[in-house]
Coordinates of C-alpha atoms in Angstrom, one line a residue:
M3 CA 92.2 18.1 16.3
L4 CA 91.2 18.6 20.1
R5 CA 93.3 21.4 20.6
L6 CA 91.8 23.2 17.6
L7 CA 88.4 22.6 18.6
R8 CA 89.0 24.1 21.9
R9 CA 90.7 27.0 20.4
Y10 CA 88.2 27.5 17.7
P11 CA 84.7 26.4 18.9
F12 CA 81.9 26.7 16.3
H13 CA 78.4 27.2 16.5
R14 CA 76.8 26.4 13.2
P15 CA 76.1 23.1 11.4
I16 CA 78.7 21.6 9.3
T17 CA 78.0 21.6 5.5
N18 CA 79.8 19.9 2.5
N19 CA 80.9 23.4 1.3
S20 CA 84.8 23.5 0.7
S21 CA 84.9 26.6 2.3
C22 CA 84.2 24.9 5.7
P23 CA 87.2 25.5 8.0
T24 CA 89.8 22.6 8.3
H25 CA 89.1 21.9 11.8
L26 CA 85.3 21.5 11.3
R27 CA 85.8 19.2 8.3
L28 CA 88.3 17.2 10.6
L29 CA 85.4 16.9 13.1
H30 CA 83.1 15.8 10.7
D31 CA 85.6 13.2 9.2
T32 CA 85.9 11.6 12.7
V33 CA 82.5 11.5 13.5
P34 CA 81.6 7.5 13.6
K35 CA 79.5 6.8 10.6
T36 CA 77.2 4.6 13.0
L37 CA 75.9 7.6 14.6
T38 CA 72.5 8.7 13.6
P39 CA 71.6 12.1 12.1
S40 CA 70.1 13.3 15.2
V41 CA 73.7 14.1 16.5
S42 CA 74.0 17.9 16.3
D43 CA 77.6 19.0 15.3
V44 CA 76.5 22.2 16.8
T45 CA 75.9 20.6 20.1
V46 CA 79.2 18.8 20.1
S47 CA 81.1 22.0 19.2
Y48 CA 79.6 23.8 21.8
L49 CA 80.1 21.3 24.6
V50 CA 83.9 21.0 23.8
G51 CA 84.7 24.5 23.0
S52 CA 82.4 26.2 25.5
C53 CA 81.7 23.9 28.3
G54 CA 84.9 21.9 28.4
L55 CA 84.0 18.3 27.8
S56 CA 85.8 16.1 26.3
L57 CA 84.9 14.9 22.3
A58 CA 83.9 11.5 23.7
A59 CA 81.5 12.8 26.5
A60 CA 80.1 15.4 23.9
L61 CA 79.3 13.0 21.3
S62 CA 77.7 10.6 23.8
I63 CA 75.4 13.6 25.1
A64 CA 74.5 15.0 21.9
K65 CA 72.9 11.4 21.1
K66 CA 70.4 12.3 23.6
F67 CA 70.3 16.2 23.6
T68 CA 70.5 18.8 20.8
L69 CA 71.0 22.6 21.7
K70 CA 69.0 24.5 19.7
S71 CA 70.5 27.8 20.3
T72 CA 73.3 29.0 22.2
G73 CA 71.7 32.3 23.9
N74 CA 70.6 30.4 27.0
A75 CA 73.8 28.2 27.0
D76 CA 76.1 31.2 27.2
S77 CA 73.9 32.9 29.9
F78 CA 74.1 29.5 31.9
L79 CA 77.8 29.5 31.6
S80 CA 78.3 33.1 32.5
L81 CA 75.7 32.8 35.6
L82 CA 77.8 29.8 36.9
R83 CA 81.3 31.6 36.4
A84 CA 79.8 34.8 38.2
H85 CA 78.9 32.4 41.1
G86 CA 82.2 31.0 41.5
F87 CA 82.2 27.8 39.3
N88 CA 85.2 27.0 37.7
Q89 CA 85.6 25.3 34.2
G90 CA 86.0 21.7 35.8
Q91 CA 83.0 22.2 37.9
I92 CA 81.0 23.5 34.9
A93 CA 82.0 20.8 32.8
Y94 CA 80.7 18.1 35.3
I95 CA 77.5 19.8 35.7
V96 CA 76.9 20.0 32.1
S97 CA 77.9 16.6 31.4
S98 CA 75.7 15.5 34.4
Q99 CA 72.7 17.5 33.3
P100 CA 73.0 18.8 29.7
A101 CA 69.4 20.2 29.5
L102 CA 70.4 22.8 32.0
I103 CA 71.9 24.8 29.5
S104 CA 68.9 25.1 27.4
Y105 CA 66.6 26.7 30.3
N106 CA 65.8 29.9 30.9
Q107 CA 68.5 31.0 33.1
E108 CA 66.8 33.9 34.7
K109 CA 63.5 32.2 35.5
K110 CA 64.9 28.7 36.1
I111 CA 68.3 28.9 37.6
K112 CA 69.2 32.2 38.9
P113 CA 66.5 32.2 41.5
K114 CA 67.4 28.9 42.9
L115 CA 71.2 30.4 43.4
E116 CA 69.8 33.3 45.0
F117 CA 67.9 31.5 47.1
F118 CA 70.7 29.5 48.6
L119 CA 72.6 32.5 49.0
N120 CA 69.8 34.6 50.7
V121 CA 69.6 31.4 53.4
G122 CA 73.0 31.9 54.1
Y123 CA 75.2 29.8 52.0
S124 CA 78.5 31.5 51.0
K125 CA 79.6 31.2 47.2
A126 CA 82.0 28.4 48.0
D127 CA 79.2 26.3 49.9
L128 CA 76.8 27.0 47.0
V129 CA 79.4 25.9 44.5
K130 CA 80.3 22.7 46.5
L131 CA 76.5 21.8 46.7
I132 CA 75.5 22.3 43.1
S133 CA 78.9 20.2 42.0
S134 CA 78.0 17.4 44.2
D135 CA 74.6 17.3 43.1
P136 CA 73.6 19.2 39.8
S137 CA 70.3 17.8 39.4
I138 CA 68.9 20.6 42.2
L139 CA 69.0 22.8 39.5
K140 CA 66.5 20.9 38.0
A141 CA 64.0 20.6 41.1
S142 CA 61.4 23.3 41.5
L143 CA 62.2 26.1 43.6
E144 CA 58.6 26.7 44.7
N145 CA 57.3 23.2 44.8
K146 CA 60.4 21.4 46.2
I147 CA 63.5 23.3 47.4
R148 CA 61.9 26.2 49.2
P149 CA 59.1 24.0 51.0
N150 CA 61.4 21.3 51.7
F151 CA 63.8 24.0 53.2
D152 CA 61.3 25.8 55.3
M153 CA 59.9 22.2 56.5
L154 CA 63.6 21.2 57.6
K155 CA 64.1 24.3 59.4
S156 CA 61.0 24.2 61.5
I157 CA 62.4 20.5 62.6
L158 CA 66.0 21.3 62.8
G159 CA 65.9 24.7 64.1
T160 CA 68.4 27.0 61.9
D161 CA 69.7 27.6 58.6
K162 CA 72.9 26.1 59.3
E163 CA 71.4 22.6 60.5
V164 CA 69.6 22.8 57.4
A165 CA 72.6 23.1 55.5
T166 CA 74.4 20.5 57.5
A167 CA 71.8 18.1 56.7
I168 CA 71.4 18.8 53.2
G169 CA 75.2 18.6 52.9
N170 CA 74.6 14.8 54.2
S171 CA 72.1 14.1 51.6
S172 CA 71.0 16.6 48.8
R173 CA 68.0 14.5 48.2
L174 CA 66.4 16.1 51.1
L175 CA 65.8 19.2 48.5
R176 CA 64.5 16.8 45.6
E177 CA 62.0 14.4 47.7
R178 CA 58.7 14.5 48.9
L179 CA 59.4 14.8 52.6
D180 CA 55.9 14.2 53.9
N181 CA 56.2 10.7 52.2
C182 CA 59.2 9.4 54.3
V183 CA 60.9 11.8 56.8
L184 CA 57.6 13.0 58.7
P185 CA 56.2 9.6 59.0
N186 CA 59.8 8.2 60.2
M187 CA 60.1 11.1 62.5
K188 CA 56.7 10.5 64.2
T189 CA 57.5 6.6 64.4
L190 CA 60.6 7.7 66.5
M191 CA 58.7 10.3 68.7
E192 CA 56.0 7.7 69.4
L193 CA 58.9 5.4 70.6
G194 CA 60.0 7.9 73.3
V195 CA 63.3 8.8 71.2
P196 CA 64.2 12.3 72.7
G197 CA 63.6 15.1 70.3
H198 CA 67.4 16.2 70.2
R199 CA 68.1 12.4 69.1
I200 CA 65.8 12.9 66.4
V201 CA 67.2 16.3 65.3
K202 CA 71.0 14.7 65.3
L203 CA 69.6 11.6 63.3
S204 CA 68.1 13.9 60.8
T205 CA 70.8 16.4 60.5
F206 CA 73.9 13.8 60.2
Y207 CA 72.3 10.7 59.0
P208 CA 69.4 12.1 56.8
R209 CA 69.6 9.1 54.6
A210 CA 68.2 6.9 57.2
M211 CA 65.2 9.3 57.5
M212 CA 64.6 9.3 54.0
K213 CA 64.0 5.5 53.7
G214 CA 60.3 4.3 53.0
P215 CA 58.2 4.0 56.0
A216 CA 58.0 0.2 55.5
H217 CA 61.7 -0.3 55.5
F218 CA 62.2 2.0 58.2
N219 CA 59.7 0.3 60.3
Q220 CA 61.2 -3.2 59.8
A221 CA 64.7 -1.7 61.3
I222 CA 63.0 -0.4 64.1
D223 CA 61.1 -3.7 64.9
L224 CA 64.2 -5.6 64.8
L225 CA 66.0 -2.9 67.2
K226 CA 63.1 -3.3 69.7
K227 CA 63.6 -7.2 69.5
M228 CA 67.2 -7.1 70.2
G229 CA 66.3 -4.7 73.3
F230 CA 67.7 -1.4 72.5
D231 CA 66.6 1.6 74.5
A232 CA 65.1 4.1 72.3
S233 CA 66.1 6.8 74.7
K234 CA 70.1 6.1 74.2
L235 CA 72.3 7.3 71.4
V236 CA 73.1 3.6 70.2
F237 CA 69.4 3.5 69.4
A238 CA 69.7 6.3 66.7
L239 CA 72.9 4.8 65.3
G240 CA 71.4 1.3 65.3
V241 CA 68.5 3.1 63.2
N242 CA 71.1 4.5 60.9
V243 CA 72.7 1.2 60.1
L244 CA 69.9 -0.9 59.8
S245 CA 67.8 1.5 57.5
G246 CA 70.8 1.5 55.2
L247 CA 71.1 -2.4 55.0
S248 CA 69.2 -4.8 52.7
S249 CA 67.6 -8.2 54.8
S250 CA 70.0 -10.1 52.4
T251 CA 73.0 -8.0 53.6
W252 CA 71.9 -8.5 57.2
N253 CA 71.6 -12.0 56.8
K254 CA 74.9 -12.5 55.1
K255 CA 76.5 -10.7 58.1
L256 CA 74.9 -13.0 60.7
E257 CA 76.1 -16.0 58.4
L258 CA 79.9 -14.5 58.4
F259 CA 80.0 -14.5 62.3
R260 CA 78.4 -17.6 62.8
S261 CA 81.2 -19.1 60.4
L262 CA 83.9 -17.8 62.8
G263 CA 82.0 -19.4 65.6
W264 CA 79.8 -16.6 66.9
S265 CA 76.2 -17.4 68.0
N266 CA 73.4 -15.0 67.0
E267 CA 73.3 -13.6 70.4
D268 CA 77.1 -12.8 70.4
T269 CA 76.3 -11.0 67.1
F270 CA 73.4 -9.3 68.6
T271 CA 75.5 -8.2 71.6
A272 CA 78.3 -6.4 69.3
F273 CA 75.7 -4.9 67.3
K274 CA 74.4 -3.5 70.6
Y275 CA 77.8 -2.3 71.7
H276 CA 78.8 -1.0 68.4
P277 CA 76.3 -0.9 65.6
Y278 CA 78.7 -0.1 62.9
C279 CA 80.4 -3.4 63.3
M280 CA 77.7 -4.8 60.6
L281 CA 79.5 -2.3 58.3
I282 CA 82.7 -3.8 58.5
S283 CA 84.1 -5.7 55.6
E284 CA 84.3 -9.4 55.7
E285 CA 88.0 -9.5 55.4
K286 CA 88.5 -6.9 58.1
I287 CA 86.2 -8.8 60.5
K288 CA 88.0 -12.3 59.7
R289 CA 91.6 -10.6 60.0
N290 CA 91.0 -9.0 63.4
F291 CA 88.7 -11.6 64.9
G292 CA 91.4 -14.4 63.5
F293 CA 94.3 -12.4 65.8
F294 CA 91.9 -12.3 68.7
S295 CA 91.1 -15.6 68.9
E296 CA 94.2 -17.5 67.7
K297 CA 96.7 -15.2 69.1
L298 CA 95.2 -14.2 72.5
K299 CA 92.5 -16.7 72.7
W300 CA 89.6 -14.5 73.2
E301 CA 86.1 -16.0 72.8
P302 CA 83.2 -14.5 70.6
S303 CA 81.3 -13.4 73.8
Y304 CA 84.5 -11.3 75.0
V305 CA 84.9 -9.6 71.7
A306 CA 81.5 -9.1 71.3
A307 CA 81.4 -7.1 74.5
R308 CA 84.0 -4.9 73.0
S309 CA 83.2 -5.2 69.2
I310 CA 84.4 -1.8 68.4
I311 CA 88.0 -3.3 68.3
L312 CA 87.0 -5.2 65.0
S313 CA 87.0 -2.0 63.2
Y314 CA 90.2 -1.0 64.2
S315 CA 93.1 -1.2 61.6
F316 CA 95.4 -4.5 62.1
D317 CA 98.4 -2.7 60.7
K318 CA 98.2 0.7 62.3
T319 CA 96.8 -0.2 65.7
I320 CA 96.2 -3.6 66.4
S321 CA 99.6 -5.0 65.5
P322 CA 102.0 -2.2 66.7
R323 CA 100.1 -2.0 69.9
Y324 CA 100.3 -5.6 70.6
K325 CA 103.9 -5.4 69.9
I326 CA 104.3 -2.5 72.5
F327 CA 102.2 -4.4 75.0
Q328 CA 104.5 -7.3 74.6
F329 CA 107.8 -5.1 75.2
L330 CA 106.4 -3.4 77.9
S331 CA 105.1 -6.5 80.0
S332 CA 108.6 -8.5 79.1
N333 CA 110.7 -5.5 80.5
G334 CA 108.4 -5.0 83.5
L335 CA 107.2 -1.7 82.6
K336 CA 103.4 -3.0 82.5
K337 CA 102.0 -4.2 85.6
R338 CA 98.8 -5.7 84.3
T339 CA 99.8 -8.1 81.7
G340 CA 96.3 -9.4 81.1
D341 CA 94.4 -6.4 79.9
F342 CA 95.4 -5.8 76.3
A343 CA 91.7 -4.9 75.2
S344 CA 91.9 -1.5 77.5
F345 CA 95.3 -1.2 76.0
L346 CA 94.0 -1.4 72.7
R347 CA 90.9 0.6 73.2
M348 CA 92.8 3.6 74.7
P349 CA 92.6 7.1 72.7
R350 CA 95.4 7.3 70.5
K351 CA 97.1 10.5 72.0
K352 CA 97.0 9.1 75.5
F353 CA 98.4 5.9 74.6
F354 CA 100.9 7.9 72.9
N355 CA 102.0 9.9 75.7
D356 CA 101.6 7.1 78.2
Y357 CA 103.2 4.4 76.8
V358 CA 105.3 5.5 73.9
I359 CA 106.8 8.9 75.0
K360 CA 107.0 7.6 78.6
Y361 CA 109.1 4.8 78.0
A362 CA 111.0 5.6 74.9
D363 CA 114.3 6.0 76.5
Q364 CA 114.3 2.8 78.1
V365 CA 112.9 0.9 75.0
P366 CA 113.8 2.8 71.8
E367 CA 112.1 0.4 69.6
L368 CA 108.9 1.7 70.9
F369 CA 109.2 4.3 68.3
E370 CA 109.9 2.2 65.5
I371 CA 107.0 -0.3 66.2
Y372 CA 104.5 2.6 66.4
K373 CA 105.7 4.8 63.8
H374 CA 102.2 5.0 61.9
E375 CA 100.7 6.1 65.2
F376 CA 103.6 8.3 66.1
E377 CA 103.3 10.4 62.9
S378 CA 99.5 11.0 63.4
S379 CA 100.1 11.9 67.2
R380 CA 102.9 14.2 66.3
C381 CA 100.7 16.1 64.1
M382 CA 98.1 16.4 66.7
V383 CA 100.7 17.9 69.1
E384 CA 102.1 20.2 66.6
H385 CA 98.7 21.6 65.8

């Protein structure tokens, strides 16, 4: 039946006339009796036959949205296809925001697409942007999209930087920036955060800058209490992490570290060295620290001062590097046997060249032990 529907879409209401085509009667017979009369057969037909939605999705949408005519809808589909959208992307856009197909395309949709092309978006970039957030097409061009874009450009400097920021959070086009971004920027400037760091934070971590000022200021206050230097990069990273965490999530992480024998001071030290340690999963923290404390006898304070190692993959980095460290030490090929932390933090390519390739002839097992890293490193060399 679905194949028939896709092949023969219809655009008029179903009647009980016996001359009604067979595939229309099939659809009519399969619509659940519990559906209310507001479900439009024309809407379902169009969503399936022209927009590429599944019958189930079309039926669900038709409970809330009714297509009164197909003129604007046909124009909408033609406009998207002309701008490079494929059928799958169109189906997603329509399923996400079905009301768009009823808009006057010349007045409501086309000017927005042309705006993005005029400020430097390629068709591919435009397709990616709209497909990731179809609600952009519902935002007012004159009251939201254009003024927000211009405001961001005045702050970030170039259309390219604005496009990067929007790519990281398209909400920048739909929100009142003067209610969040501008007050938060003012807070950072008053703290002495360098302008270029504010720009980078707004460009690459715009979600942090879009938090409500009250929540944002709480994050800033906590960073100040922990002794963060506002002029340093790590302060900006701390802002990004804390602005995205609720108080309950932060407290749960503190409790997790306490359960592993860490003091709050240890945890704050870890956070100051690597703010993203507070975003690592509970399972990963327990597994990695369990290895460090049980196998290597490292104290929480020692790990806290090197907290980035908590984020490493145990199977692909920590375990194979430890085995290689042991092999090299036992064969007298590495003089400093007590420096596994530095061994662990070494950049992957340098580690591969200095400790795998260099000693592979003497210890052939190195390639097998380090096969995960070997494949990645080989790709880097080849490219």
